PDB file of C-alpha atoms in Angstrom:
ATOM      1  CA  UNK H  15       0.485   8.561  -9.173  1.00 59.00           C
ATOM      2  CA  UNK H  16      -0.883  12.027  -9.002  1.00 56.00           C
ATOM      3  CA  UNK H  17      -0.555  12.981 -12.890  1.00 61.00           C
ATOM      4  CA  UNK H  18      -2.286   9.638 -13.478  1.00 61.00           C
ATOM      5  CA  UNK H  19      -5.106  10.424 -11.729  1.00 62.00           C
ATOM      6  CA  UNK H  20      -5.763  14.215 -12.011  1.00 61.00           C
ATOM      7  CA  UNK H  21      -5.125  13.161 -16.123  1.00 54.00           C
ATOM      8  CA  UNK H  22      -7.167  10.095 -16.189  1.00 58.00           C
ATOM      9  CA  UNK H  23     -10.089  10.556 -13.756  1.00 65.00           C
ATOM     10  CA  UNK H  24     -13.865  11.274 -14.890  1.00 67.00           C
ATOM     11  CA  UNK H  25     -16.212  12.363 -12.999  1.00 67.00           C
ATOM     12  CA  UNK H  26     -18.259   9.831 -10.704  1.00 69.00           C
ATOM     13  CA  UNK H  27     -22.310   9.340 -11.816  1.00 73.00           C
ATOM     14  CA  UNK H  28     -24.473   9.576  -9.041  1.00 75.00           C
ATOM     15  CA  UNK H  29     -25.148   6.284  -7.215  1.00 77.00           C
ATOM     16  CA  UNK H  30     -22.212   5.348  -8.938  1.00 80.00           C
ATOM     17  CA  UNK H  31     -18.778   3.690  -6.866  1.00 84.00           C
ATOM     18  CA  UNK H  32     -15.866   5.498  -7.617  1.00 84.00           C
ATOM     19  CA  UNK H  33     -12.599   4.182  -8.945  1.00 84.00           C
ATOM     20  CA  UNK H  34     -10.380   2.310  -6.719  1.00 86.00           C
ATOM     21  CA  UNK H  35      -6.602   2.655  -6.973  1.00 86.00           C
ATOM     22  CA  UNK H  36      -4.921   0.066  -4.398  1.00 85.00           C
ATOM     23  CA  UNK H  37      -1.267   0.869  -3.535  1.00 83.00           C
ATOM     24  CA  UNK H  38       1.103  -2.155  -2.849  1.00 81.00           C
ATOM     25  CA  UNK H  39       3.358  -1.381   0.256  1.00 79.00           C
ATOM     26  CA  UNK H  40       5.679  -3.408   2.414  1.00 77.00           C
ATOM     27  CA  UNK H  41       5.957  -4.318   6.238  1.00 74.00           C
ATOM     28  CA  UNK H  42       8.949  -1.959   5.967  1.00 74.00           C
ATOM     29  CA  UNK H  43       6.800   1.051   5.806  1.00 70.00           C
ATOM     30  CA  UNK H  44       5.526   0.469   9.286  1.00 69.00           C
ATOM     31  CA  UNK H  45       8.635  -1.614  11.000  1.00 66.00           C
ATOM     32  CA  UNK H  46      11.917  -0.489   9.866  1.00 59.00           C
ATOM     33  CA  UNK H  47      14.439  -3.678  10.548  1.00 62.00           C
ATOM     34  CA  UNK H  48      17.816  -1.925  11.650  1.00 66.00           C
ATOM     35  CA  UNK H  49      18.963  -1.691   8.043  1.00 65.00           C
ATOM     36  CA  UNK H  50      17.715  -0.547   5.266  1.00 72.00           C
ATOM     37  CA  UNK H  51      16.742   3.223   6.212  1.00 78.00           C
ATOM     38  CA  UNK H  52      16.343   4.139   2.057  1.00 80.00           C
ATOM     39  CA  UNK H  53      14.568   1.534   1.497  1.00 79.00           C
ATOM     40  CA  UNK H  54      11.888   1.689   4.611  1.00 79.00           C
ATOM     41  CA  UNK H  55      11.508   5.838   4.205  1.00 82.00           C
ATOM     42  CA  UNK H  56      10.784   5.471   0.455  1.00 82.00           C
ATOM     43  CA  UNK H  57       7.942   2.665   1.199  1.00 80.00           C
ATOM     44  CA  UNK H  58       7.009   4.715   3.921  1.00 84.00           C
ATOM     45  CA  UNK H  59       6.523   7.922   1.359  1.00 87.00           C
ATOM     46  CA  UNK H  60       4.427   5.623  -1.313  1.00 85.00           C
ATOM     47  CA  UNK H  61       1.872   5.283   1.853  1.00 85.00           C
ATOM     48  CA  UNK H  62       2.205   8.981   2.651  1.00 89.00           C
ATOM     49  CA  UNK H  63       1.311   9.723  -0.993  1.00 88.00           C
ATOM     50  CA  UNK H  64      -1.829   7.721  -1.239  1.00 88.00           C
ATOM     51  CA  UNK H  65      -3.107   9.435   1.959  1.00 90.00           C
ATOM     52  CA  UNK H  66      -2.631  13.075   0.280  1.00 91.00           C
ATOM     53  CA  UNK H  67      -4.328  11.265  -2.468  1.00 89.00           C
ATOM     54  CA  UNK H  68      -6.826  10.255  -0.902  1.00 90.00           C
ATOM     55  CA  UNK H  69      -7.265  13.650   1.148  1.00 92.00           C
ATOM     56  CA  UNK H  70      -7.313  15.447  -2.263  1.00 88.00           C
ATOM     57  CA  UNK H  71      -9.591  13.540  -4.153  1.00 85.00           C
ATOM     58  CA  UNK H  72     -12.380  13.187  -1.630  1.00 82.00           C
ATOM     59  CA  UNK H  73     -15.205  10.701  -2.833  1.00 84.00           C
ATOM     60  CA  UNK H  74     -13.868  10.777  -6.498  1.00 83.00           C
ATOM     61  CA  UNK H  75     -11.661   8.453  -5.415  1.00 86.00           C
ATOM     62  CA  UNK H  76     -11.276   5.361  -3.283  1.00 88.00           C
ATOM     63  CA  UNK H  77      -7.172   5.281  -2.378  1.00 89.00           C
ATOM     64  CA  UNK H  78      -6.213   1.830  -0.474  1.00 86.00           C
ATOM     65  CA  UNK H  79      -2.272   0.914   0.777  1.00 84.00           C
ATOM     66  CA  UNK H  80      -1.908  -2.593   1.700  1.00 81.00           C
ATOM     67  CA  UNK H  81       1.070  -4.615   2.378  1.00 77.00           C
ATOM     68  CA  UNK H  82       1.478  -8.739   2.382  1.00 72.00           C
ATOM     69  CA  UNK H  83       2.774  -8.754   5.835  1.00 71.00           C
ATOM     70  CA  UNK H  84       6.529  -9.796   7.315  1.00 72.00           C
ATOM     71  CA  UNK H  85       6.929 -12.942   4.903  1.00 70.00           C
ATOM     72  CA  UNK H  86      10.045 -15.050   4.096  1.00 69.00           C
ATOM     73  CA  UNK H  87      12.008 -13.595   1.358  1.00 69.00           C
ATOM     74  CA  UNK H  88      15.868 -12.781   0.871  1.00 72.00           C
ATOM     75  CA  UNK H  89      15.559  -9.237   2.604  1.00 68.00           C
ATOM     76  CA  UNK H  90      13.270 -10.644   5.791  1.00 64.00           C
ATOM     77  CA  UNK H  91      15.815 -13.002   6.403  1.00 67.00           C
ATOM     78  CA  UNK H  92      18.852 -10.687   6.269  1.00 68.00           C
ATOM     79  CA  UNK H  93      16.800  -9.000   9.061  1.00 64.00           C
ATOM     80  CA  UNK H  94      16.370 -11.772  11.076  1.00 61.00           C
ATOM     81  CA  UNK H  95      14.445  -9.268  14.068  1.00 58.00           C
ATOM     82  CA  UNK H  96      10.474 -10.579  13.068  1.00 64.00           C
ATOM     83  CA  UNK H  97       8.674 -13.491  13.362  1.00 67.00           C
ATOM     84  CA  UNK H  98       7.291 -14.474   9.831  1.00 69.00           C
ATOM     85  CA  UNK H  99       3.928 -14.521   8.948  1.00 72.00           C
ATOM     86  CA  UNK H 100       2.209 -17.000   7.679  1.00 72.00           C
ATOM     87  CA  UNK H 101       1.773 -16.199   3.307  1.00 68.00           C
ATOM     88  CA  UNK H 102      -1.201 -18.073   3.049  1.00 71.00           C
ATOM     89  CA  UNK H 103      -3.249 -16.706   5.321  1.00 67.00           C
ATOM     90  CA  UNK H 104      -2.004 -13.265   4.291  1.00 64.00           C
ATOM     91  CA  UNK H 105      -3.628 -13.871   1.015  1.00 63.00           C
ATOM     92  CA  UNK H 106      -6.472 -14.975   2.180  1.00 61.00           C
ATOM     93  CA  UNK H 107      -7.466 -11.322   3.136  1.00 60.00           C
ATOM     94  CA  UNK H 108      -6.359 -10.014   0.127  1.00 59.00           C
ATOM     95  CA  UNK H 109      -8.517 -12.148  -2.320  1.00 55.00           C
ATOM     96  CA  UNK H 110     -12.043 -11.029  -2.790  1.00 48.00           C
ATOM     97  CA  UNK H 111     -14.510 -13.983  -3.346  1.00 41.00           C
TER      98      UNK H 111
END
């Protein structure tokens, strides 16, 4: 992420909106299941890198990390400990109209 941003980010013109970098993560970064510590920690790392990128770039770049919630997937079926979210509701928050 940082190599891309530092090499390809032009200065933002006065009055213009800065570019937006959106990182898609998983709920595993927030609520680690009872297994998969390597997976959960790697997802937490991507969130932390995005936070540092936001701090380093300041007003020249808007940085967001989003996750779809706890939706039904093979991995969430194995965990079996968290209540699933309604994917239709979660997608509604990610769509800009």
